[in-house]
Amino acid sequence: MFQSMITAVNSDEGYTEIVRAVVEGRYLKPVFSVLRMGENSLEESTKVFMENNTIPADEIFVTAFHPRDVVFQHLEIPRVKSTKNLLNVASFKAASQFSLPPDEVNVACLNSIASLKSGLVPAFVITKRKAVFEFISGLTGKSFPEPNIVDVKPFSIFKMAQTSVFEGNNIVFVVDRSYSLLLT
């Protein structure tokens, strides 16, 4: 009777795509999509989307921002037992490295705790908290709810490969204005 829905916004300089899909098990079935190119693409695509859709409060809302706003870095971190402790230590270390207060830094680990226990030096995505808030404010100012997930482009594509979405032999080619990826 009730179906889980997900809305994704992919916006960058010169283009915006908004897709809404039904979640059925492991599959997403698109039910609405709008793509606009040009300088005002976010405003135009948002207008078309909002004329045809509403986003309930319980719907999953996902977006990603451009990697120009982040730093990717390996940090030497002492062994910790939980992800929360890992992120606290990494946040403090990254903040001191960039001469910022720890509460102005957002840190996300690209490795799992299990891989870190094997001695791997963890890689982190580091960004200023202000950049994330400005990005989210830009979306909420256009009548979107606050996102459940904010990712960094193109890591959402890498995560698909880790979750075995692609079984068998596949070639995925992704082109963006700033980068391109070829995954096999």
Short mmCIF file of C-alpha atoms in Angstrom, two decimals:
data_model
loop_
_atom_site.label_atom_id
_atom_site.label_comp_id
_atom_site.label_asym_id
_atom_site.label_seq_id
_atom_site.Cartn_x
_atom_site.Cartn_y
_atom_site.Cartn_z
CA MET A 1 0.00 0.00 0.00
CA PHE A 2 2.68 2.48 1.00
CA GLN A 3 5.89 2.65 -1.00
CA SER A 4 9.26 4.00 0.07
CA MET A 5 10.45 6.83 -2.14
CA ILE A 6 13.80 8.52 -2.62
CA THR A 7 14.61 11.86 -4.23
CA ALA A 8 18.10 12.72 -5.44
CA VAL A 9 19.42 16.11 -6.53
CA ASN A 10 22.59 16.27 -8.60
CA SER A 11 23.49 19.89 -9.26
CA ASP A 12 26.63 21.58 -10.45
CA GLU A 13 27.62 24.61 -12.46
CA GLY A 14 25.68 24.42 -15.70
CA TYR A 15 23.34 21.47 -15.02
CA THR A 16 20.88 20.06 -12.50
CA GLU A 17 19.15 16.70 -12.43
CA ILE A 18 16.43 15.78 -9.97
CA VAL A 19 15.21 12.19 -9.87
CA ARG A 20 12.48 10.59 -7.80
CA ALA A 21 12.27 6.81 -7.51
CA VAL A 22 10.33 4.06 -5.77
CA VAL A 23 12.42 1.73 -3.59
CA GLU A 24 11.47 -1.90 -4.22
CA GLY A 25 13.80 -4.24 -2.38
CA ARG A 26 17.30 -3.72 -3.79
CA TYR A 27 16.03 -1.83 -6.81
CA LEU A 28 15.15 1.75 -7.57
CA LYS A 29 12.46 2.40 -10.17
CA PRO A 30 12.50 6.01 -11.42
CA VAL A 31 9.07 7.63 -11.49
CA PHE A 32 10.03 11.23 -12.29
CA SER A 33 13.11 12.96 -13.63
CA VAL A 34 13.98 16.48 -14.72
CA LEU A 35 17.27 17.63 -16.27
CA ARG A 36 18.06 21.25 -17.04
CA MET A 37 21.20 22.76 -18.47
CA GLY A 38 22.36 26.33 -18.20
CA GLU A 39 23.14 29.00 -15.70
CA ASN A 40 19.80 28.86 -13.82
CA SER A 41 19.41 25.10 -14.04
CA LEU A 42 18.79 24.57 -10.30
CA GLU A 43 15.94 27.09 -10.21
CA GLU A 44 14.37 25.79 -13.45
CA SER A 45 14.56 22.12 -12.51
CA THR A 46 13.30 22.81 -8.98
CA LYS A 47 10.30 24.68 -10.40
CA VAL A 48 9.41 21.78 -12.72
CA PHE A 49 9.95 19.22 -9.96
CA MET A 50 7.86 21.06 -7.37
CA GLU A 51 5.01 21.59 -9.87
CA ASN A 52 4.74 17.80 -10.28
CA ASN A 53 5.85 16.43 -6.88
CA THR A 54 5.77 16.96 -3.14
CA ILE A 55 8.37 15.52 -0.82
CA PRO A 56 6.89 14.10 2.40
CA ALA A 57 8.89 14.49 5.59
CA ASP A 58 9.60 10.75 5.81
CA GLU A 59 10.98 10.46 2.26
CA ILE A 60 14.71 9.92 1.78
CA PHE A 61 16.40 12.96 0.24
CA VAL A 62 19.94 12.55 -1.12
CA THR A 63 22.38 14.96 -2.71
CA ALA A 64 26.11 15.37 -3.35
CA PHE A 65 28.37 18.36 -3.63
CA HIS A 66 31.40 19.01 -5.78
CA PRO A 67 34.83 17.75 -4.66
CA ARG A 68 36.34 21.24 -5.04
CA ASP A 69 34.97 21.98 -1.55
CA VAL A 70 36.78 19.09 0.15
CA VAL A 71 40.26 17.79 0.87
CA PHE A 72 41.04 14.07 0.59
CA GLN A 73 43.84 13.07 2.93
CA HIS A 74 45.38 10.16 4.78
CA LEU A 75 45.76 10.82 8.50
CA GLU A 76 47.81 8.80 10.97
CA ILE A 77 45.31 7.96 13.69
CA PRO A 78 45.93 5.80 16.77
CA ARG A 79 43.88 2.60 16.93
CA VAL A 80 40.36 3.21 18.17
CA LYS A 81 37.45 0.87 18.82
CA SER A 82 34.55 2.82 17.33
CA THR A 83 33.78 4.96 14.33
CA LYS A 84 32.69 7.81 16.60
CA ASN A 85 36.09 7.90 18.33
CA LEU A 86 37.86 7.64 14.97
CA LEU A 87 35.97 10.66 13.63
CA ASN A 88 36.58 12.68 16.82
CA VAL A 89 40.33 12.06 16.67
CA ALA A 90 40.46 12.72 12.93
CA SER A 91 38.45 15.92 13.31
CA PHE A 92 40.85 17.22 15.95
CA LYS A 93 43.90 16.24 13.88
CA ALA A 94 42.52 17.74 10.64
CA ALA A 95 41.50 20.96 12.41
CA SER A 96 44.96 21.41 13.91
CA GLN A 97 46.55 20.71 10.52
CA PHE A 98 44.47 23.44 8.86
CA SER A 99 44.61 25.84 11.84
CA LEU A 100 40.87 25.69 12.44
CA PRO A 101 38.81 25.00 15.54
CA PRO A 102 37.65 21.33 15.63
CA ASP A 103 33.98 22.36 15.56
CA GLU A 104 34.47 24.03 12.13
CA VAL A 105 35.62 20.81 10.43
CA ASN A 106 33.53 17.95 9.01
CA VAL A 107 35.34 14.64 8.63
CA ALA A 108 34.20 11.39 7.03
CA CYS A 109 36.27 8.21 6.82
CA LEU A 110 36.51 6.42 3.46
CA ASN A 111 37.57 3.12 5.06
CA SER A 112 35.73 0.69 7.28
CA ILE A 113 36.77 0.03 10.89
CA ALA A 114 37.55 -3.57 9.92
CA SER A 115 40.06 -2.46 7.27
CA LEU A 116 41.69 -0.08 9.76
CA LYS A 117 42.26 -2.92 12.22
CA SER A 118 44.44 -4.58 9.59
CA GLY A 119 46.87 -1.64 9.79
CA LEU A 120 45.60 0.43 6.85
CA VAL A 121 46.24 4.19 7.14
CA PRO A 122 42.74 5.69 6.88
CA ALA A 123 41.75 8.15 4.17
CA PHE A 124 39.39 10.97 5.08
CA VAL A 125 37.18 13.50 3.36
CA ILE A 126 37.68 16.81 5.14
CA THR A 127 35.57 19.92 4.59
CA LYS A 128 34.63 23.05 6.43
CA ARG A 129 31.32 22.76 8.22
CA LYS A 130 30.41 26.18 6.81
CA ALA A 131 30.64 24.85 3.22
CA VAL A 132 28.25 22.00 4.03
CA PHE A 133 25.77 24.35 5.76
CA GLU A 134 25.86 26.77 2.81
CA PHE A 135 25.21 23.90 0.39
CA ILE A 136 22.29 22.59 2.47
CA SER A 137 20.89 26.12 2.93
CA GLY A 138 20.91 26.60 -0.83
CA LEU A 139 18.71 23.52 -1.21
CA THR A 140 16.37 24.24 1.70
CA GLY A 141 15.94 27.77 0.34
CA LYS A 142 14.47 26.18 -2.79
CA SER A 143 11.75 24.31 -0.83
CA PHE A 144 13.66 21.03 -0.47
CA PRO A 145 13.82 19.37 2.96
CA GLU A 146 17.13 18.99 4.72
CA PRO A 147 18.97 16.08 3.05
CA ASN A 148 19.23 12.73 4.82
CA ILE A 149 22.49 12.05 2.98
CA VAL A 150 25.01 14.55 1.65
CA ASP A 151 27.80 12.84 -0.26
CA VAL A 152 30.81 14.02 -2.22
CA LYS A 153 30.89 13.46 -5.96
CA PRO A 154 31.95 10.88 -7.28
CA PHE A 155 32.08 8.71 -4.12
CA SER A 156 28.45 7.65 -4.41
CA ILE A 157 29.48 5.83 -7.60
CA PHE A 158 32.36 4.08 -5.83
CA LYS A 159 30.02 2.97 -3.02
CA MET A 160 27.72 1.28 -5.55
CA ALA A 161 30.58 -0.99 -6.58
CA GLN A 162 31.30 -1.90 -2.94
CA THR A 163 27.68 -2.90 -2.29
CA SER A 164 27.73 -5.41 -5.16
CA VAL A 165 25.07 -3.58 -7.16
CA PHE A 166 27.08 -4.55 -10.19
CA GLU A 167 27.30 -8.33 -10.30
CA GLY A 168 29.18 -9.97 -13.14
CA ASN A 169 31.17 -8.01 -15.71
CA ASN A 170 30.24 -4.36 -16.10
CA ILE A 171 31.76 -1.19 -17.47
CA VAL A 172 30.55 2.09 -16.01
CA PHE A 173 31.63 5.37 -17.58
CA VAL A 174 30.69 8.61 -15.83
CA VAL A 175 31.40 12.04 -17.30
CA ASP A 176 31.13 15.30 -15.43
CA ARG A 177 32.35 18.76 -16.37
CA SER A 178 35.26 18.46 -13.91
CA TYR A 179 36.16 14.76 -14.02
CA SER A 180 35.42 11.45 -15.67
CA LEU A 181 35.49 7.90 -14.32
CA LEU A 182 35.87 4.53 -15.94
CA LEU A 183 35.01 1.61 -13.66
CA THR A 184 35.33 -2.02 -14.75
#
